[in-house]
PDB file of C-alpha atoms in Angstrom:
ATOM      1  CA  GLY A 896      -6.556 -21.973  -5.476  1.00  0.00           C
ATOM      2  CA  GLU A 897      -5.446 -18.389  -5.622  1.00  0.00           C
ATOM      3  CA  SER A 898      -4.433 -16.658  -2.425  1.00  0.00           C
ATOM      4  CA  VAL A 899      -2.719 -13.551  -1.253  1.00  0.00           C
ATOM      5  CA  GLY A 900      -0.947 -13.483   2.086  1.00  0.00           C
ATOM      6  CA  LEU A 901       1.247 -11.256   4.220  1.00  0.00           C
ATOM      7  CA  HIS A 902       4.367 -12.173   6.156  1.00  0.00           C
ATOM      8  CA  LEU A 903       4.024  -9.798   9.133  1.00  0.00           C
ATOM      9  CA  PRO A 904       0.751  -9.286  10.959  1.00  0.00           C
ATOM     10  CA  THR A 905       2.007  -6.213  12.894  1.00  0.00           C
ATOM     11  CA  LEU A 906       4.741  -3.712  12.142  1.00  0.00           C
ATOM     12  CA  SER A 907       5.759  -1.089  14.705  1.00  0.00           C
ATOM     13  CA  VAL A 908       7.935   1.838  13.633  1.00  0.00           C
ATOM     14  CA  GLN A 909       8.994   5.224  14.905  1.00  0.00           C
ATOM     15  CA  GLU A 910       7.778   8.397  13.253  1.00  0.00           C
ATOM     16  CA  GLY A 911      10.140   9.349  10.459  1.00  0.00           C
ATOM     17  CA  ASP A 912      11.304   5.795   9.812  1.00  0.00           C
ATOM     18  CA  ASN A 913      10.732   4.065   6.512  1.00  0.00           C
ATOM     19  CA  SER A 914       8.241   1.172   6.587  1.00  0.00           C
ATOM     20  CA  ILE A 915       8.172  -1.905   4.414  1.00  0.00           C
ATOM     21  CA  ILE A 916       5.130  -4.141   4.253  1.00  0.00           C
ATOM     22  CA  ASN A 917       5.427  -7.414   2.359  1.00  0.00           C
ATOM     23  CA  CYS A 918       2.946  -9.625   0.588  1.00  0.00           C
ATOM     24  CA  ALA A 919       3.109 -12.956  -1.228  1.00  0.00           C
ATOM     25  CA  TYR A 920       0.668 -14.033  -3.882  1.00  0.00           C
ATOM     26  CA  SER A 921       0.131 -17.386  -5.492  1.00  0.00           C
ATOM     27  CA  ASN A 922      -1.720 -16.717  -8.738  1.00  0.00           C
ATOM     28  CA  SER A 923       0.956 -16.173 -11.354  1.00  0.00           C
ATOM     29  CA  ALA A 924      -1.741 -15.169 -13.844  1.00  0.00           C
ATOM     30  CA  SER A 925      -2.667 -12.060 -11.868  1.00  0.00           C
ATOM     31  CA  ASP A 926      -2.006  -8.929 -13.875  1.00  0.00           C
ATOM     32  CA  TYR A 927      -2.837  -6.159 -11.445  1.00  0.00           C
ATOM     33  CA  PHE A 928      -2.047  -5.559  -7.810  1.00  0.00           C
ATOM     34  CA  ILE A 929      -3.260  -2.926  -5.392  1.00  0.00           C
ATOM     35  CA  TRP A 930      -2.358  -1.756  -1.929  1.00  0.00           C
ATOM     36  CA  TYR A 931      -5.159  -0.518   0.293  1.00  0.00           C
ATOM     37  CA  LYS A 932      -5.070   1.256   3.640  1.00  0.00           C
ATOM     38  CA  GLN A 933      -7.896   0.675   6.066  1.00  0.00           C
ATOM     39  CA  GLU A 934      -8.496   2.711   9.190  1.00  0.00           C
ATOM     40  CA  SER A 935     -10.703   1.442  11.961  1.00  0.00           C
ATOM     41  CA  GLY A 936     -14.383   1.460  11.039  1.00  0.00           C
ATOM     42  CA  LYS A 937     -13.755   2.615   7.484  1.00  0.00           C
ATOM     43  CA  GLY A 938     -13.657   1.018   4.079  1.00  0.00           C
ATOM     44  CA  PRO A 939     -10.370   0.253   2.310  1.00  0.00           C
ATOM     45  CA  GLN A 940      -8.718   3.281   0.766  1.00  0.00           C
ATOM     46  CA  PHE A 941      -6.642   2.989  -2.395  1.00  0.00           C
ATOM     47  CA  ILE A 942      -2.945   3.763  -1.959  1.00  0.00           C
ATOM     48  CA  ILE A 943      -1.129   2.618  -5.070  1.00  0.00           C
ATOM     49  CA  ASP A 944      -1.364  -0.001  -7.780  1.00  0.00           C
ATOM     50  CA  ILE A 945       0.965  -1.767 -10.157  1.00  0.00           C
ATOM     51  CA  ARG A 946       0.477  -3.813 -13.278  1.00  0.00           C
ATOM     52  CA  SER A 947       2.320  -7.020 -13.907  1.00  0.00           C
ATOM     53  CA  ASN A 948       4.397  -5.506 -16.703  1.00  0.00           C
ATOM     54  CA  MET A 949       6.102  -3.206 -14.180  1.00  0.00           C
ATOM     55  CA  ASP A 950       8.609  -3.845 -11.383  1.00  0.00           C
ATOM     56  CA  LYS A 951       8.279  -0.616  -9.488  1.00  0.00           C
ATOM     57  CA  ARG A 952       5.899   2.262  -9.158  1.00  0.00           C
ATOM     58  CA  GLN A 953       6.221   5.370  -7.029  1.00  0.00           C
ATOM     59  CA  GLY A 954       3.659   7.641  -5.532  1.00  0.00           C
ATOM     60  CA  GLN A 955       3.793  10.334  -2.938  1.00  0.00           C
ATOM     61  CA  ARG A 956       5.894   8.817  -0.102  1.00  0.00           C
ATOM     62  CA  VAL A 957       4.924   5.325  -1.245  1.00  0.00           C
ATOM     63  CA  THR A 958       6.605   2.850  -3.557  1.00  0.00           C
ATOM     64  CA  VAL A 959       5.330  -0.545  -4.637  1.00  0.00           C
ATOM     65  CA  LEU A 960       7.747  -3.221  -5.808  1.00  0.00           C
ATOM     66  CA  LEU A 961       6.681  -6.317  -7.705  1.00  0.00           C
ATOM     67  CA  ASN A 962       8.857  -9.392  -8.042  1.00  0.00           C
ATOM     68  CA  LYS A 963       7.058 -11.781 -10.341  1.00  0.00           C
ATOM     69  CA  THR A 964       9.802 -14.383 -10.127  1.00  0.00           C
ATOM     70  CA  VAL A 965       9.060 -15.081  -6.481  1.00  0.00           C
ATOM     71  CA  LYS A 966       5.503 -13.727  -6.560  1.00  0.00           C
ATOM     72  CA  HIS A 967       6.226 -11.050  -3.999  1.00  0.00           C
ATOM     73  CA  LEU A 968       4.832  -7.559  -3.559  1.00  0.00           C
ATOM     74  CA  SER A 969       5.985  -4.893  -1.150  1.00  0.00           C
ATOM     75  CA  LEU A 970       4.849  -1.456  -0.070  1.00  0.00           C
ATOM     76  CA  GLN A 971       7.423   1.035   1.085  1.00  0.00           C
ATOM     77  CA  ILE A 972       6.331   4.108   3.007  1.00  0.00           C
ATOM     78  CA  ALA A 973       8.923   6.839   3.384  1.00  0.00           C
ATOM     79  CA  ALA A 974       9.108   9.054   6.466  1.00  0.00           C
ATOM     80  CA  THR A 975       6.249   7.238   8.171  1.00  0.00           C
ATOM     81  CA  GLN A 976       3.834   9.473  10.042  1.00  0.00           C
ATOM     82  CA  PRO A 977       1.370   8.735  12.854  1.00  0.00           C
ATOM     83  CA  GLY A 978      -1.423   9.211  10.326  1.00  0.00           C
ATOM     84  CA  ASP A 979      -0.096   6.204   8.446  1.00  0.00           C
ATOM     85  CA  SER A 980      -1.156   3.953  11.306  1.00  0.00           C
ATOM     86  CA  ALA A 981      -3.727   1.555   9.855  1.00  0.00           C
ATOM     87  CA  VAL A 982      -4.109  -1.939   8.464  1.00  0.00           C
ATOM     88  CA  TYR A 983      -2.620  -2.407   5.024  1.00  0.00           C
ATOM     89  CA  PHE A 984      -3.890  -4.980   2.549  1.00  0.00           C
ATOM     90  CA  CYS A 985      -2.484  -6.103  -0.712  1.00  0.00           C
ATOM     91  CA  ALA A 986      -4.931  -7.382  -3.265  1.00  0.00           C
ATOM     92  CA  GLU A 987      -4.665  -9.042  -6.611  1.00  0.00           C
ATOM     93  CA  ARG A 988      -7.231  -8.754  -9.306  1.00  0.00           C
ATOM     94  CA  GLY A 989      -8.526 -11.987 -10.673  1.00  0.00           C
ATOM     95  CA  THR A 990      -9.359 -12.645 -14.266  1.00  0.00           C
ATOM     96  CA  GLY A 991     -12.875 -12.716 -15.627  1.00  0.00           C
ATOM     97  CA  PHE A 992     -15.033 -10.405 -13.585  1.00  0.00           C
ATOM     98  CA  GLN A 993     -11.990  -8.849 -11.938  1.00  0.00           C
ATOM     99  CA  LYS A 994     -12.914  -9.395  -8.311  1.00  0.00           C
ATOM    100  CA  LEU A 995     -10.179  -8.576  -5.839  1.00  0.00           C
ATOM    101  CA  VAL A 996      -8.513 -11.233  -3.702  1.00  0.00           C
ATOM    102  CA  PHE A 997      -7.203  -9.787  -0.458  1.00  0.00           C
ATOM    103  CA  GLY A 998      -4.683 -10.992   2.061  1.00  0.00           C
ATOM    104  CA  THR A 999      -5.213 -10.889   5.810  1.00  0.00           C
ATOM    105  CA  GLY A1000      -3.561  -7.505   6.334  1.00  0.00           C
ATOM    106  CA  THR A1001      -0.634  -5.996   8.228  1.00  0.00           C
ATOM    107  CA  ARG A1002      -1.220  -3.557  11.046  1.00  0.00           C
ATOM    108  CA  LEU A1003       1.200  -0.630  10.941  1.00  0.00           C
ATOM    109  CA  LEU A1004       1.719   1.179  14.251  1.00  0.00           C
ATOM    110  CA  VAL A1005       3.616   4.462  14.127  1.00  0.00           C
ATOM    111  CA  SER A1006       4.894   5.905  17.385  1.00  0.00           C
ATOM    112  CA  PRO A1007       5.558   9.644  17.701  1.00  0.00           C
TER     113      PRO A1007
ATOM    114  CA  ASP B1473     -14.636  10.212   0.142  1.00  0.00           C
ATOM    115  CA  THR B1474     -14.867   7.731  -2.735  1.00  0.00           C
ATOM    116  CA  GLY B1475     -18.384   8.693  -3.703  1.00  0.00           C
ATOM    117  CA  VAL B1476     -19.730   5.259  -2.795  1.00  0.00           C
ATOM    118  CA  SER B1477     -22.383   5.525  -0.082  1.00  0.00           C
ATOM    119  CA  GLN B1478     -23.598   2.720   2.121  1.00  0.00           C
ATOM    120  CA  ASP B1479     -26.538   2.721   4.487  1.00  0.00           C
ATOM    121  CA  PRO B1480     -26.822   2.071   7.332  1.00  0.00           C
ATOM    122  CA  ARG B1481     -23.300   2.390   8.732  1.00  0.00           C
ATOM    123  CA  HIS B1482     -24.158   0.157  11.667  1.00  0.00           C
ATOM    124  CA  LYS B1483     -26.884  -2.406  12.233  1.00  0.00           C
ATOM    125  CA  ILE B1484     -27.586  -4.470  15.326  1.00  0.00           C
ATOM    126  CA  THR B1485     -30.175  -7.177  14.910  1.00  0.00           C
ATOM    127  CA  LYS B1486     -31.453 -10.177  16.780  1.00  0.00           C
ATOM    128  CA  ARG B1487     -30.710 -13.618  15.455  1.00  0.00           C
ATOM    129  CA  GLY B1488     -33.380 -14.760  13.069  1.00  0.00           C
ATOM    130  CA  GLN B1489     -34.320 -11.300  11.839  1.00  0.00           C
ATOM    131  CA  ASN B1490     -33.945 -10.105   8.260  1.00  0.00           C
ATOM    132  CA  VAL B1491     -31.716  -7.162   7.373  1.00  0.00           C
ATOM    133  CA  THR B1492     -31.192  -5.157   4.211  1.00  0.00           C
ATOM    134  CA  PHE B1493     -28.253  -2.943   3.302  1.00  0.00           C
ATOM    135  CA  ARG B1494     -28.060  -0.385   0.542  1.00  0.00           C
ATOM    136  CA  CYS B1495     -25.208   0.804  -1.650  1.00  0.00           C
ATOM    137  CA  ASP B1496     -25.306   3.894  -3.851  1.00  0.00           C
ATOM    138  CA  PRO B1497     -22.385   3.736  -6.258  1.00  0.00           C
ATOM    139  CA  ILE B1498     -20.674   6.367  -8.334  1.00  0.00           C
ATOM    140  CA  SER B1499     -23.226   6.956 -11.065  1.00  0.00           C
ATOM    141  CA  GLU B1500     -21.026   6.373 -14.079  1.00  0.00           C
ATOM    142  CA  HIS B1501     -19.552   3.105 -12.800  1.00  0.00           C
ATOM    143  CA  ASN B1502     -21.490   0.082 -14.013  1.00  0.00           C
ATOM    144  CA  ARG B1503     -19.462  -2.586 -12.171  1.00  0.00           C
ATOM    145  CA  LEU B1504     -20.527  -3.094  -8.563  1.00  0.00           C
ATOM    146  CA  TYR B1505     -19.201  -5.599  -6.044  1.00  0.00           C
ATOM    147  CA  TRP B1506     -20.172  -6.710  -2.554  1.00  0.00           C
ATOM    148  CA  TYR B1507     -17.529  -7.951  -0.147  1.00  0.00           C
ATOM    149  CA  ARG B1508     -17.678  -9.196   3.428  1.00  0.00           C
ATOM    150  CA  GLN B1509     -14.967  -8.541   5.967  1.00  0.00           C
ATOM    151  CA  THR B1510     -14.586 -10.167   9.365  1.00  0.00           C
ATOM    152  CA  LEU B1511     -12.314  -8.864  12.098  1.00  0.00           C
ATOM    153  CA  GLY B1512      -8.646  -9.143  11.252  1.00  0.00           C
ATOM    154  CA  GLN B1513      -9.280 -10.477   7.772  1.00  0.00           C
ATOM    155  CA  GLY B1514      -9.229  -8.979   4.329  1.00  0.00           C
ATOM    156  CA  PRO B1515     -12.471  -8.436   2.445  1.00  0.00           C
ATOM    157  CA  GLU B1516     -13.915 -11.517   0.745  1.00  0.00           C
ATOM    158  CA  PHE B1517     -15.827 -11.337  -2.495  1.00  0.00           C
ATOM    159  CA  LEU B1518     -19.550 -12.035  -2.320  1.00  0.00           C
ATOM    160  CA  THR B1519     -21.122 -11.013  -5.600  1.00  0.00           C
ATOM    161  CA  TYR B1520     -20.731  -8.858  -8.705  1.00  0.00           C
ATOM    162  CA  PHE B1521     -23.105  -6.838 -10.865  1.00  0.00           C
ATOM    163  CA  GLN B1522     -22.578  -5.340 -14.244  1.00  0.00           C
ATOM    164  CA  ASN B1523     -25.383  -2.874 -14.656  1.00  0.00           C
ATOM    165  CA  GLU B1524     -28.471  -4.751 -13.397  1.00  0.00           C
ATOM    166  CA  ALA B1525     -27.148  -8.223 -14.164  1.00  0.00           C
ATOM    167  CA  GLN B1526     -25.729 -10.302 -11.310  1.00  0.00           C
ATOM    168  CA  LEU B1527     -22.906 -12.104 -13.084  1.00  0.00           C
ATOM    169  CA  GLU B1528     -21.015 -13.878 -10.326  1.00  0.00           C
ATOM    170  CA  LYS B1529     -21.778 -15.144  -6.825  1.00  0.00           C
ATOM    171  CA  SER B1530     -19.348 -16.533  -4.300  1.00  0.00           C
ATOM    172  CA  ARG B1531     -19.955 -19.789  -2.469  1.00  0.00           C
ATOM    173  CA  LEU B1532     -20.009 -17.574   0.639  1.00  0.00           C
ATOM    174  CA  LEU B1533     -23.385 -16.293  -0.518  1.00  0.00           C
ATOM    175  CA  SER B1534     -25.723 -18.839   0.993  1.00  0.00           C
ATOM    176  CA  ASP B1535     -29.417 -19.142   0.153  1.00  0.00           C
ATOM    177  CA  ARG B1536     -30.183 -16.694   2.961  1.00  0.00           C
ATOM    178  CA  PHE B1537     -28.358 -13.948   1.078  1.00  0.00           C
ATOM    179  CA  SER B1538     -29.796 -12.134  -1.900  1.00  0.00           C
ATOM    180  CA  ALA B1539     -28.535  -9.107  -3.770  1.00  0.00           C
ATOM    181  CA  GLU B1540     -30.252  -6.949  -6.318  1.00  0.00           C
ATOM    182  CA  ARG B1541     -29.415  -3.996  -8.469  1.00  0.00           C
ATOM    183  CA  PRO B1542     -32.611  -2.800 -10.099  1.00  0.00           C
ATOM    184  CA  LYS B1543     -32.108  -0.467 -13.034  1.00  0.00           C
ATOM    185  CA  GLY B1544     -28.344  -0.803 -12.668  1.00  0.00           C
ATOM    186  CA  SER B1545     -28.079   1.983 -10.127  1.00  0.00           C
ATOM    187  CA  PHE B1546     -28.183   1.380  -6.354  1.00  0.00           C
ATOM    188  CA  SER B1547     -27.831  -2.137  -4.990  1.00  0.00           C
ATOM    189  CA  THR B1548     -29.278  -3.928  -1.979  1.00  0.00           C
ATOM    190  CA  LEU B1549     -27.982  -6.898  -0.034  1.00  0.00           C
ATOM    191  CA  GLU B1550     -30.514  -8.773   2.087  1.00  0.00           C
ATOM    192  CA  ILE B1551     -29.765 -11.399   4.698  1.00  0.00           C
ATOM    193  CA  GLN B1552     -32.687 -13.507   5.868  1.00  0.00           C
ATOM    194  CA  ARG B1553     -32.858 -15.322   9.193  1.00  0.00           C
ATOM    195  CA  THR B1554     -29.601 -13.807  10.366  1.00  0.00           C
ATOM    196  CA  GLU B1555     -27.127 -15.914  12.315  1.00  0.00           C
ATOM    197  CA  GLN B1556     -24.340 -14.819  14.616  1.00  0.00           C
ATOM    198  CA  GLY B1557     -21.840 -15.899  12.006  1.00  0.00           C
ATOM    199  CA  ASP B1558     -23.220 -13.210   9.705  1.00  0.00           C
ATOM    200  CA  SER B1559     -21.707 -10.525  11.944  1.00  0.00           C
ATOM    201  CA  ALA B1560     -19.203  -8.700   9.777  1.00  0.00           C
ATOM    202  CA  MET B1561     -18.540  -5.548   7.801  1.00  0.00           C
ATOM    203  CA  TYR B1562     -20.313  -5.575   4.448  1.00  0.00           C
ATOM    204  CA  LEU B1563     -18.515  -3.498   1.848  1.00  0.00           C
ATOM    205  CA  CYS B1564     -19.715  -2.244  -1.494  1.00  0.00           C
ATOM    206  CA  ALA B1565     -17.241  -1.291  -4.204  1.00  0.00           C
ATOM    207  CA  CYS B1566     -17.366   0.189  -7.675  1.00  0.00           C
ATOM    208  CA  GLN B1567     -14.649  -0.589 -10.124  1.00  0.00           C
ATOM    209  CA  PRO B1568     -14.214   0.980 -13.511  1.00  0.00           C
ATOM    210  CA  LEU B1569     -12.617  -1.318 -16.040  1.00  0.00           C
ATOM    211  CA  ASN B1570      -8.897  -1.825 -15.489  1.00  0.00           C
ATOM    212  CA  THR B1571      -8.566   0.466 -12.482  1.00  0.00           C
ATOM    213  CA  GLU B1572      -8.763   0.134  -8.741  1.00  0.00           C
ATOM    214  CA  ALA B1573     -11.968  -0.476  -6.827  1.00  0.00           C
ATOM    215  CA  PHE B1574     -13.542   2.358  -4.866  1.00  0.00           C
ATOM    216  CA  PHE B1575     -15.003   1.173  -1.586  1.00  0.00           C
ATOM    217  CA  GLY B1576     -17.773   2.588   0.515  1.00  0.00           C
ATOM    218  CA  GLN B1577     -17.436   2.941   4.278  1.00  0.00           C
ATOM    219  CA  GLY B1578     -19.245  -0.308   4.832  1.00  0.00           C
ATOM    220  CA  THR B1579     -22.139  -1.482   6.972  1.00  0.00           C
ATOM    221  CA  ARG B1580     -21.147  -3.076  10.266  1.00  0.00           C
ATOM    222  CA  LEU B1581     -23.616  -5.840  11.125  1.00  0.00           C
ATOM    223  CA  THR B1582     -23.826  -7.277  14.617  1.00  0.00           C
ATOM    224  CA  VAL B1583     -26.152 -10.213  15.197  1.00  0.00           C
ATOM    225  CA  VAL B1584     -26.989 -10.763  18.864  1.00  0.00           C
TER     226      VAL B1584
END
């Protein structure tokens, strides 16, 4: 079956450092991937997405890299800030009705 | 604020009681999804509506669960005879075609 997973359950960094959160997926047919940020007690918040025909996409302080060969996705956050502390999920969009398949999440802790 | 509203934000109920949650999506989005999220896990797909038609249901949606979307606008998710295992965050999301999903803040259900 399809699945999306993360390598690191918790990542602790110092303010100003760059953060990298990794994700592996198993459905090679997936064509769209999304990173979400979720703060405690809130719904997932969209960060950045990437389509399968791209290798890299940049946003404001965030970059997503997609390696289809090894089915790996990563989120890079530049100059991490305390406000970036949250749980980060990668998700892949399935075919058909396009439901999202989420991994278990990585908690990012940013120390001042 | 994604524009997706969920009510209530929190619900505590006794085991065996029925509960109903409501989702008011972004008006122009006709694709609506319900997800369930337990602590430390990513959201899991429950069901999908396109307009008023319920087109897909997960195996997670037992007979005690029912979802409706009359007139293709707001949606309700009802759980009958609640069990402690139903305790979770219930998330509603709208997803325009070929873009990311916009999530509401969720309803946190606690069954005691």
